[in-house]
Amino acid sequence: IQGWLSHEMNPSVTATVKLGQNGKESGLGGLETAEVLFQTQSLTYSKIRGKWLVLAIAMVRFYMEKGTHRGLYKSIQKTLKFFQTFALLEVRIIPTSVLVTGVQVSSRIFMVWLITHSIKPIQNEESVVLFLVAWTVTEITRYSFYTFSLLDHLPYFIKWARYNFFIILYPVGVAGELLTIYAALPYVKKTGMFSIRLPNKYNVSFDYYYFLLITMASYIPLFPQLYFHMLRQRRKVLHGEVIVEKDD
Amino acid sequence: GKHVEILDAKTREKLCFLDKVEPHATIAEIKNLFTKTHPQWYPARQSLRLDPKGKSLKDEDVLQKLPVGTTATLYFRDLGAQISWVTVFLTEYAGPLFIYLLFYFRVPFIYGHKYDFTSSRHTVVHLACICHSFHYVKRLLETLFVHRFSHGTMPLRNIFKNCTYYWGFAAWMAYYINHPLYTPPTYGAQQVKLALAIFVICQLGNFSIHMALRDLRPAGSKTRKIPYPTKNPFTWLFLLVSCPNYTYEVGSWIGFAIMTQCLPVALFSLVGFTQMTIWAKGKHRSYLKEFRDYPPLRMPIIPFLL
């Protein structure tokens, strides 16, 4: 895929580059700067998408060989952790709202490092497979969309997938995440992990159990906002609706 | 006289037509006329501009001096419900004062019932209560008698945001400092004395700066001048920073954090410092833009550094 992309690059690429679905044009001075930025972006997108594909294939293979989801998390966890953390860079590269991307990336990092990595008993829960599948399919669709958008060769079905799959995948992913956190609660309470008790030298305390409860509660205001944001984007992109935003 | 038509900035709907307006009329007077036809939009929530996407016109701007013909077209934007700065400040500061005392007196349902209305056996806890309370009483009195505000109002939603911040942190800090299991500072009385000294000096410093800034601006005016050191030694910090009031404020909270050796206090100081640095940088930038002869040695908030 990477070879094909660099073959497509030729010096006659014009200086106006489309950056993502916002359609914002970059009037960058100089053909070279535009081209370098263009190449870096499209390579990054396809690399990231490639990794999610690898993950998806690993998951399918595991299930086909073992016939169960038990131990699935353990086998893919290294790859998942590595580029989920690497996804922090995403906040810089992806031309969507920093806040939306930020919330998504931090909730993913939270799930991977603070829940599934740290609380081993829940790694074999079905809910883990639920959100892993949701994330994988979402990301492959999303990065395919970004890659093809940049090349101006966007097949309609990728655009359709990008703006329709989430309708099912978001709630499925959220359900998986919430069920996993819920499953982890008894273990957290029993072990008192990640918690600080009084008295101590710095006069502070932290209860991870209550922190998780608050985190679960925070999905209530946050998830609908993300969901409706995507629904608005969908109406704009697929149906060409002009939406007057509340505040400029 | 001139004619003024007011259109909605988003829908371009004609909202109001004022004929025979004095050329010397100010925007403030036009806003008052507009309120007569649309009483729900009191002047404080009106933003009038020459261009729908442009900057708001100031209340003092005179109609005659604007780049318009015989009929001036102004675009209106609703700023939303407004609340006066004084009201916001008083609410923001009264909260922490009151909330801290609830924890200090160990009012029921905070700690275990056996601790209700008991008193801490550590001197530093009583001292901390005095310092915290003094700080907020000072702020309340300054709001009422010292500060001169350049804006009358701010959006209503700010009061919820600000109060959550101040009240939330006050409760969080007060919970640990007044807790029955509170641990006094590691270095004992020495640490407390040093911290108290820092706190008192910074409180005096902060007050001195507020007074100096007040004297800089006569009552009722909105003029801006470069602040300079006065005879009061605390104001000599003006030689090195643009916003010494913020410098002293951070210092007070660092003192309080050392005194109580409480991590939530340190976090509150850090968050406050971050916010005040942003404000100081903004103020510094507008000083530099407005005054060609602004002293070059000055930094926004920390001498030589930031």
Coordinates of C-alpha atoms in Angstrom, one line a residue:
Chain A
I1 CA 0.0 0.0 0.0
Q2 CA 2.8 2.4 0.9
G3 CA 4.6 1.7 -2.4
W4 CA 1.4 2.4 -4.3
L5 CA 1.0 5.7 -2.5
S6 CA 4.5 7.0 -3.2
H7 CA 4.1 6.0 -6.8
E8 CA 1.1 8.2 -7.0
M9 CA 3.1 11.3 -5.7
N10 CA 4.3 13.3 -8.6
P11 CA 5.6 16.9 -8.8
S12 CA 2.5 18.2 -10.6
V13 CA 0.5 17.9 -7.4
T14 CA -0.8 21.4 -6.9
A15 CA -0.3 23.5 -3.8
T16 CA -3.9 23.5 -2.7
V17 CA -4.2 20.4 -0.5
K18 CA -7.5 19.2 1.0
L19 CA -7.0 18.5 4.7
G20 CA -9.6 16.0 5.9
Q21 CA -13.3 16.2 5.7
N22 CA -13.5 19.8 6.8
G23 CA -12.4 20.7 3.3
K24 CA -10.2 23.4 4.6
E25 CA -7.6 24.3 2.0
S26 CA -4.1 25.0 3.0
G27 CA -2.6 27.8 1.0
L28 CA 0.9 26.7 1.9
G29 CA 3.7 28.6 0.3
G30 CA 5.7 26.4 -2.1
L31 CA 4.9 23.2 -3.8
E32 CA 7.5 21.3 -1.7
T33 CA 6.1 22.1 1.7
A34 CA 2.6 21.1 0.6
E35 CA 3.9 17.9 -0.9
V36 CA 5.9 16.9 2.1
L37 CA 2.9 17.6 4.4
F38 CA 0.7 15.7 2.1
Q39 CA 3.0 12.7 1.9
T40 CA 3.5 12.6 5.7
Q41 CA -0.2 12.7 6.4
S42 CA -1.3 10.1 3.9
L43 CA 1.5 7.7 5.0
T44 CA 0.7 8.2 8.6
Y45 CA -3.0 7.5 8.0
S46 CA -2.3 4.4 6.0
K47 CA 0.2 3.1 8.5
I48 CA -2.2 3.5 11.3
R49 CA -5.0 1.9 9.3
G50 CA -2.5 -0.9 8.5
K51 CA -1.9 -1.6 12.2
W52 CA -5.6 -1.8 12.9
L53 CA -6.0 -4.3 10.0
V54 CA -3.2 -6.4 11.5
L55 CA -5.0 -6.3 14.8
A56 CA -8.3 -7.3 13.2
I57 CA -6.7 -10.1 11.4
A58 CA -4.9 -11.3 14.5
M59 CA -8.2 -11.3 16.4
V60 CA -10.1 -13.3 13.7
R61 CA -7.3 -15.8 13.4
F62 CA -7.2 -16.3 17.1
Y63 CA -10.9 -17.0 17.3
M64 CA -10.8 -19.3 14.3
E65 CA -7.9 -21.3 15.9
K66 CA -9.1 -21.4 19.5
G67 CA -12.8 -21.2 19.0
T68 CA -13.1 -19.0 22.1
H69 CA -12.4 -15.4 23.1
R70 CA -10.6 -16.5 26.3
G71 CA -7.0 -15.5 26.1
L72 CA -7.7 -13.2 23.1
Y73 CA -6.9 -10.1 24.9
K74 CA -3.7 -11.5 26.2
S75 CA -2.5 -12.4 22.7
I76 CA -3.2 -9.0 21.2
Q77 CA -2.5 -6.7 24.2
K78 CA 1.1 -5.7 23.3
T79 CA 0.1 -4.5 19.8
L80 CA -3.0 -2.8 21.2
K81 CA -1.2 -1.0 23.9
F82 CA 1.7 0.1 21.7
F83 CA -0.3 1.9 19.0
Q84 CA -3.1 3.0 21.3
T85 CA -0.6 5.0 23.2
F86 CA 1.0 6.0 19.9
A87 CA -2.5 7.3 19.0
L88 CA -1.7 10.3 21.2
L89 CA 0.0 11.8 18.2
E90 CA -3.3 11.5 16.4
V91 CA -4.6 14.5 18.3
R92 CA -2.1 16.6 16.4
I93 CA -2.5 15.1 13.0
I94 CA -6.2 14.5 12.6
P95 CA -8.1 17.6 11.4
T96 CA -11.2 17.2 13.6
S97 CA -12.1 18.9 16.8
V98 CA -9.3 18.6 19.3
L99 CA -11.8 18.2 22.1
V100 CA -13.7 15.3 20.4
T101 CA -10.5 13.5 19.5
G102 CA -9.0 14.2 22.9
V103 CA -11.9 12.7 24.7
Q104 CA -11.8 9.6 22.5
V105 CA -8.1 9.1 22.8
S106 CA -8.0 9.5 26.5
S107 CA -10.9 7.2 27.1
R108 CA -9.1 4.5 24.9
I109 CA -5.9 5.0 26.9
F110 CA -7.8 4.8 30.1
M111 CA -9.5 1.6 29.1
V112 CA -6.3 -0.1 27.9
W113 CA -3.9 0.9 30.6
L114 CA -6.0 1.5 33.7
I115 CA -8.6 -1.2 33.2
T116 CA -7.7 -4.1 31.0
H117 CA -3.9 -4.0 31.6
S118 CA -4.1 -3.5 35.3
I119 CA -7.1 -5.7 36.3
K120 CA -6.2 -9.1 34.9
P121 CA -9.3 -11.0 36.0
I122 CA -11.5 -9.1 33.6
Q123 CA -9.4 -9.7 30.5
N124 CA -11.5 -12.7 29.6
E125 CA -14.8 -11.0 29.8
E126 CA -17.0 -11.0 26.7
S127 CA -17.4 -7.2 27.1
V128 CA -13.7 -6.8 26.2
V129 CA -14.2 -8.4 22.8
L130 CA -17.2 -6.1 22.3
F131 CA -15.3 -2.9 22.5
L132 CA -12.2 -4.3 20.8
V133 CA -14.3 -5.2 17.8
A134 CA -16.1 -1.8 17.8
W135 CA -12.8 0.1 18.0
T136 CA -11.1 -2.0 15.3
V137 CA -13.9 -1.7 12.7
T138 CA -14.3 2.0 13.5
E139 CA -10.6 2.8 13.1
I140 CA -10.2 0.9 9.9
T141 CA -13.1 2.7 8.4
R142 CA -12.0 6.1 9.7
Y143 CA -8.4 5.8 8.5
S144 CA -9.4 4.4 5.1
F145 CA -11.6 7.5 4.8
Y146 CA -8.8 9.9 5.7
T147 CA -6.3 8.2 3.4
F148 CA -8.7 8.2 0.4
S149 CA -9.9 11.7 1.1
L150 CA -6.3 13.0 0.8
L151 CA -5.9 11.2 -2.5
D152 CA -9.1 12.7 -3.9
H153 CA -10.1 9.1 -4.8
L154 CA -12.8 8.6 -2.3
P155 CA -15.1 5.7 -3.1
Y156 CA -18.6 6.5 -2.0
F157 CA -19.0 3.4 0.1
I158 CA -16.0 4.3 2.3
K159 CA -17.6 7.7 2.9
W160 CA -21.0 5.9 3.5
A161 CA -19.3 3.5 5.9
R162 CA -17.5 6.2 7.8
Y163 CA -20.7 8.1 8.4
N164 CA -23.0 5.2 9.1
F165 CA -21.1 2.4 10.8
F166 CA -20.7 4.6 13.9
I167 CA -24.5 4.5 14.5
I168 CA -24.1 0.9 15.7
L169 CA -20.5 0.9 16.6
Y170 CA -20.5 3.8 19.1
P171 CA -23.2 2.3 21.3
V172 CA -21.6 -1.1 21.0
G173 CA -18.2 0.2 22.0
V174 CA -19.6 2.2 24.9
A175 CA -21.6 -0.8 26.1
G176 CA -18.4 -2.9 26.0
E177 CA -16.4 -0.4 27.9
L178 CA -19.1 0.2 30.6
L179 CA -19.7 -3.5 31.1
T180 CA -15.9 -4.1 31.4
I181 CA -15.5 -1.3 34.0
Y182 CA -18.6 -2.7 35.9
A183 CA -17.0 -6.2 35.9
A184 CA -13.8 -4.8 37.3
L185 CA -15.5 -3.0 40.3
P186 CA -15.6 -5.9 42.8
Y187 CA -11.9 -6.6 42.2
V188 CA -11.0 -3.0 42.7
K189 CA -13.0 -2.7 45.9
K190 CA -11.5 -5.9 47.3
T191 CA -7.8 -5.0 46.5
G192 CA -8.0 -1.3 47.1
M193 CA -5.7 -0.9 44.1
F194 CA -4.5 2.6 42.9
S195 CA -5.9 4.1 46.1
I196 CA -4.4 6.2 48.9
R197 CA -5.8 6.2 52.4
L198 CA -5.5 8.7 55.3
P199 CA -3.5 9.4 57.3
N200 CA -0.5 10.2 55.2
K201 CA 2.2 12.9 55.0
Y202 CA 0.6 14.9 52.1
N203 CA -3.0 14.8 53.5
V204 CA -4.7 13.5 50.4
S205 CA -6.7 10.5 49.6
F206 CA -7.9 8.8 46.5
D207 CA -10.4 5.9 46.0
Y208 CA -10.1 4.2 42.7
Y209 CA -13.4 2.5 43.2
Y210 CA -15.3 5.8 43.5
F211 CA -13.2 7.2 40.7
L212 CA -14.5 4.4 38.4
L213 CA -18.1 5.0 39.4
I214 CA -17.7 8.7 38.6
T215 CA -16.1 7.7 35.3
M216 CA -19.0 5.5 34.4
A217 CA -21.4 8.3 35.3
S218 CA -19.5 10.7 33.1
Y219 CA -20.4 8.6 30.0
I220 CA -24.0 9.9 30.5
P221 CA -23.2 13.5 29.5
L222 CA -20.2 12.8 27.2
F223 CA -21.4 9.9 25.0
P224 CA -24.6 11.7 23.7
Q225 CA -22.5 14.8 22.8
L226 CA -20.0 12.7 20.8
Y227 CA -22.9 10.8 19.2
F228 CA -24.9 13.9 18.2
H229 CA -21.7 15.5 16.9
M230 CA -21.2 12.6 14.5
L231 CA -24.9 12.6 13.6
R232 CA -24.6 16.3 12.7
Q233 CA -21.5 15.6 10.7
R234 CA -23.3 12.9 8.9
R235 CA -26.2 15.1 7.9
K236 CA -23.8 17.7 6.7
V237 CA -21.7 15.4 4.6
L238 CA -24.1 12.8 3.3
H239 CA -27.2 15.0 2.9
G240 CA -25.5 18.4 2.2
E241 CA -27.5 20.0 5.0
V242 CA -26.3 23.4 6.1
I243 CA -26.3 23.5 9.9
V244 CA -26.1 26.9 11.6
E245 CA -23.9 26.4 14.7
K246 CA -25.0 28.0 17.9
D247 CA -21.9 30.0 18.7
D248 CA -19.2 31.2 16.5
Chain B
G1 CA -30.1 63.8 12.3
K2 CA -29.1 60.3 11.2
H3 CA -31.1 57.2 10.8
V4 CA -30.1 53.9 12.4
E5 CA -31.4 50.5 11.4
I6 CA -30.6 47.5 13.4
L7 CA -30.5 44.0 11.8
D8 CA -30.0 40.6 13.4
A9 CA -26.4 39.5 12.7
K10 CA -27.4 35.9 11.9
T11 CA -30.7 36.2 10.1
R12 CA -30.4 39.8 8.7
E13 CA -33.9 40.3 9.9
K14 CA -34.7 44.0 10.4
L15 CA -35.3 44.4 14.1
C16 CA -35.5 48.1 14.6
F17 CA -35.4 51.4 12.7
L18 CA -34.5 54.6 14.6
D19 CA -35.0 57.8 12.7
K20 CA -33.7 61.3 13.7
V21 CA -30.9 60.1 15.8
E22 CA -28.5 62.8 17.0
P23 CA -25.1 62.5 15.2
H24 CA -23.4 62.9 18.5
A25 CA -25.3 60.0 20.0
T26 CA -23.1 57.3 21.5
I27 CA -23.6 53.5 21.0
A28 CA -24.7 53.4 24.7
E29 CA -27.6 55.7 23.9
I30 CA -28.5 53.7 20.8
K31 CA -28.6 50.6 22.9
N32 CA -31.0 52.3 25.3
L33 CA -33.3 53.2 22.4
F34 CA -33.2 49.6 21.1
T35 CA -34.1 48.3 24.5
K36 CA -37.3 50.4 24.4
T37 CA -38.5 48.4 21.4
H38 CA -37.1 45.0 22.6
P39 CA -37.2 45.2 26.4
Q40 CA -35.9 41.6 26.8
W41 CA -32.6 42.7 25.4
Y42 CA -31.2 45.1 28.0
P43 CA -28.1 47.1 26.9
A44 CA -25.6 44.8 28.7
R45 CA -26.6 41.9 26.5
Q46 CA -26.5 43.8 23.2
S47 CA -23.5 43.5 20.9
L48 CA -23.8 46.0 18.1
R49 CA -21.4 45.9 15.2
L50 CA -20.8 47.4 11.8
D51 CA -20.1 44.0 10.2
P52 CA -22.0 40.9 11.2
K53 CA -18.8 39.0 11.8
G54 CA -16.8 42.0 13.1
K55 CA -15.9 43.3 16.5
S56 CA -18.4 44.8 18.9
L57 CA -18.7 48.6 18.9
K58 CA -17.8 50.2 22.2
D59 CA -20.4 52.1 24.3
E60 CA -18.4 55.3 24.1
D61 CA -18.2 55.2 20.3
V62 CA -20.0 58.2 18.7
L63 CA -22.3 57.6 15.7
Q64 CA -20.9 60.5 13.8
K65 CA -17.4 59.1 13.9
L66 CA -18.4 55.7 12.5
P67 CA -17.8 55.0 8.8
V68 CA -21.5 55.1 7.8
G69 CA -23.8 57.1 5.5
T70 CA -27.0 59.0 6.5
T71 CA -28.5 55.6 7.5
A72 CA -26.2 53.6 9.7
T73 CA -26.7 49.8 9.5
L74 CA -25.8 48.1 12.8
Y75 CA -25.9 44.3 13.3
F76 CA -27.1 43.0 16.6
R77 CA -26.0 39.9 18.5
D78 CA -27.5 38.7 21.7
L79 CA -24.7 38.0 24.3
G80 CA -27.1 36.0 26.5
A81 CA -28.1 36.7 30.0
Q82 CA -25.6 38.9 31.8
I83 CA -24.6 39.2 35.4
S84 CA -22.6 42.0 37.0
W85 CA -19.0 41.4 37.8
V86 CA -19.5 42.5 41.4
T87 CA -22.3 39.9 41.9
V88 CA -20.1 37.2 40.4
F89 CA -17.1 38.1 42.6
L90 CA -19.1 38.3 45.8
T91 CA -20.7 34.9 45.2
E92 CA -17.4 33.3 44.2
Y93 CA -15.7 34.5 47.3
A94 CA -18.5 34.1 49.9
G95 CA -18.7 30.4 49.1
P96 CA -15.2 29.3 50.1
L97 CA -15.3 31.5 53.2
F98 CA -18.5 29.7 54.4
I99 CA -17.7 26.2 53.1
Y100 CA -14.3 26.1 54.8
L101 CA -15.9 27.0 58.1
L102 CA -18.4 24.1 57.7
F103 CA -15.4 21.7 57.6
Y104 CA -13.5 23.6 60.3
F105 CA -16.3 23.3 62.8
R106 CA -16.8 19.6 61.7
V107 CA -20.5 20.0 61.0
P108 CA -22.4 16.7 61.0
F109 CA -22.3 14.3 58.0
I110 CA -18.8 15.2 56.8
Y111 CA -16.6 13.1 59.1
G112 CA -17.8 10.3 61.3
H113 CA -20.5 11.2 63.9
K114 CA -18.1 10.8 66.8
Y115 CA -16.2 13.9 65.4
D116 CA -19.2 16.2 65.1
F117 CA -18.4 19.7 66.3
T118 CA -15.1 18.6 67.7
S119 CA -12.0 20.7 67.4
S120 CA -8.5 19.8 66.0
R121 CA -5.7 19.4 68.5
H122 CA -3.2 20.9 66.0
T123 CA -2.4 24.6 66.2
V124 CA -1.6 24.7 62.4
V125 CA -5.2 23.7 61.7
H126 CA -6.6 26.8 63.6
L127 CA -4.0 29.0 61.9
A128 CA -4.9 27.7 58.5
C129 CA -8.6 28.5 59.1
I130 CA -7.6 32.1 60.1
C131 CA -5.5 32.5 57.0
H132 CA -8.0 31.1 54.6
S133 CA -10.8 33.1 56.1
F134 CA -8.8 36.3 56.1
H135 CA -7.9 35.8 52.5
Y136 CA -11.5 35.6 51.4
V137 CA -12.7 38.4 53.6
K138 CA -10.0 40.5 52.1
R139 CA -11.2 39.6 48.6
L140 CA -14.8 40.4 49.5
L141 CA -13.9 43.8 50.9
E142 CA -11.7 44.6 47.9
T143 CA -14.5 43.7 45.5
L144 CA -16.8 46.1 47.4
F145 CA -14.4 49.0 48.1
V146 CA -11.2 48.8 46.1
H147 CA -11.6 47.3 42.6
R148 CA -12.7 49.5 39.6
F149 CA -14.1 47.2 36.9
S150 CA -13.7 48.1 33.3
H151 CA -16.5 45.8 32.2
G152 CA -19.9 46.0 33.9
T153 CA -21.1 42.5 33.2
M154 CA -20.2 39.0 32.1
P155 CA -22.2 36.1 30.7
L156 CA -24.4 34.3 33.2
R157 CA -23.0 30.9 32.6
N158 CA -19.6 32.2 34.0
I159 CA -21.0 32.3 37.5
F160 CA -21.7 28.5 37.5
K161 CA -18.3 27.7 36.0
N162 CA -16.4 30.0 38.5
C163 CA -18.4 29.0 41.5
T164 CA -17.8 25.3 40.8
Y165 CA -14.1 26.0 40.6
Y166 CA -13.8 28.1 43.8
W167 CA -16.3 26.2 45.9
G168 CA -15.2 22.8 44.7
F169 CA -11.6 23.4 45.5
A170 CA -12.4 25.0 48.9
A171 CA -14.4 22.0 49.9
W172 CA -11.7 19.6 48.7
M173 CA -8.9 21.4 50.6
A174 CA -10.9 22.1 53.7
Y175 CA -11.9 18.4 54.0
Y176 CA -8.3 17.2 54.4
I177 CA -7.0 20.1 56.5
N178 CA -9.8 19.7 59.0
H179 CA -9.9 15.9 58.9
P180 CA -9.5 14.1 62.2
L181 CA -6.6 12.1 60.6
Y182 CA -4.8 15.3 59.4
T183 CA -1.0 15.0 59.6
P184 CA 0.8 18.3 60.6
P185 CA 3.8 19.5 58.5
T186 CA 7.0 17.3 58.6
Y187 CA 9.3 20.1 59.9
G188 CA 6.9 21.3 62.6
A189 CA 6.7 24.8 63.9
Q190 CA 9.6 26.0 61.8
Q191 CA 7.8 25.1 58.6
V192 CA 4.6 26.7 59.7
K193 CA 6.4 30.0 60.8
L194 CA 8.2 30.3 57.4
A195 CA 5.0 29.5 55.5
L196 CA 3.0 32.1 57.6
A197 CA 5.6 34.7 56.9
I198 CA 5.4 34.1 53.1
F199 CA 1.6 34.2 53.3
V200 CA 1.4 37.5 55.2
I201 CA 4.0 39.2 53.0
C202 CA 2.1 38.1 49.9
Q203 CA -1.3 39.2 51.3
L204 CA 0.1 42.6 52.1
G205 CA 1.8 42.7 48.7
N206 CA -1.4 41.8 46.8
F207 CA -3.3 44.4 48.7
S208 CA -0.7 47.1 48.0
I209 CA -0.9 46.3 44.3
H210 CA -4.7 46.5 44.3
M211 CA -4.6 49.9 45.9
A212 CA -1.9 51.1 43.5
L213 CA -4.0 50.0 40.5
R214 CA -7.0 51.7 42.0
D215 CA -5.2 55.0 42.4
L216 CA -4.1 54.7 38.8
R217 CA -7.7 55.1 37.5
P218 CA -10.0 57.9 38.6
A219 CA -13.5 56.9 39.7
G220 CA -15.9 56.4 36.7
S221 CA -13.2 56.5 34.1
K222 CA -12.0 53.7 31.9
T223 CA -8.6 55.1 31.1
R224 CA -5.6 52.9 31.2
K225 CA -2.1 53.9 32.3
I226 CA 1.2 52.1 32.9
P227 CA 1.5 51.2 36.5
Y228 CA 4.7 52.2 38.3
P229 CA 6.3 51.6 41.7
T230 CA 5.1 53.9 44.5
K231 CA 6.6 54.7 47.9
N232 CA 5.2 51.4 49.1
P233 CA 8.0 48.8 48.9
F234 CA 5.6 46.1 48.0
T235 CA 4.9 47.9 44.7
W236 CA 8.5 47.8 43.7
L237 CA 7.7 44.4 42.1
F238 CA 6.2 46.5 39.3
L239 CA 9.8 47.0 38.2
L240 CA 10.1 43.4 37.3
V241 CA 6.5 42.2 36.4
S242 CA 3.4 43.6 34.7
C243 CA 1.0 41.8 37.1
P244 CA 2.5 41.7 40.6
N245 CA -0.9 41.2 42.1
Y246 CA -0.9 37.7 40.5
T247 CA 2.6 37.1 41.6
Y248 CA 1.7 37.8 45.2
E249 CA -1.5 35.7 44.9
V250 CA 0.5 32.7 43.8
G251 CA 2.9 33.4 46.6
S252 CA 0.1 33.4 49.1
W253 CA -1.2 30.0 48.0
I254 CA 2.3 28.5 48.0
G255 CA 2.7 29.8 51.5
F256 CA -0.6 28.2 52.5
A257 CA 0.4 24.9 50.8
I258 CA 3.7 24.8 52.8
M259 CA 1.8 25.7 56.0
T260 CA -0.7 22.9 55.6
Q261 CA 1.4 20.4 53.7
C262 CA -1.7 19.3 51.9
L263 CA -1.5 18.1 48.3
P264 CA -4.9 19.5 47.2
V265 CA -3.7 22.9 48.2
A266 CA -0.6 22.5 46.1
L267 CA -2.8 21.4 43.1
F268 CA -5.1 24.4 43.6
S269 CA -2.1 26.7 43.6
L270 CA -0.8 25.1 40.4
V271 CA -4.2 25.4 38.6
G272 CA -4.5 29.0 39.8
F273 CA -1.0 29.8 38.7
T274 CA -1.7 28.4 35.3
Q275 CA -4.8 30.5 34.9
M276 CA -3.2 33.7 36.2
T277 CA -0.2 33.2 33.9
I278 CA -2.6 33.2 31.0
W279 CA -4.2 36.4 32.2
A280 CA -0.9 38.0 33.0
K281 CA 0.4 37.2 29.5
G282 CA -2.7 38.7 28.0
K283 CA -2.4 41.8 30.1
H284 CA 1.3 42.1 29.3
R285 CA 0.6 41.8 25.6
S286 CA -2.1 44.5 25.7
Y287 CA 0.2 46.8 27.6
L288 CA 2.9 46.3 25.0
K289 CA 0.4 47.0 22.2
E290 CA -1.0 50.1 23.8
F291 CA 2.2 51.8 25.1
R292 CA 5.3 52.3 23.0
D293 CA 7.4 53.2 26.0
Y294 CA 6.5 50.2 28.1
P295 CA 9.4 49.2 30.4
P296 CA 11.3 46.4 28.6
L297 CA 12.6 44.7 31.7
R298 CA 9.2 43.6 32.8
M299 CA 7.9 40.0 32.5
P300 CA 4.2 39.1 32.8
I301 CA 4.1 37.3 36.1
I302 CA 7.5 35.8 37.3
P303 CA 10.5 38.2 37.3
F304 CA 12.9 37.3 34.5
L305 CA 11.3 34.0 33.8
L306 CA 7.6 34.0 32.7

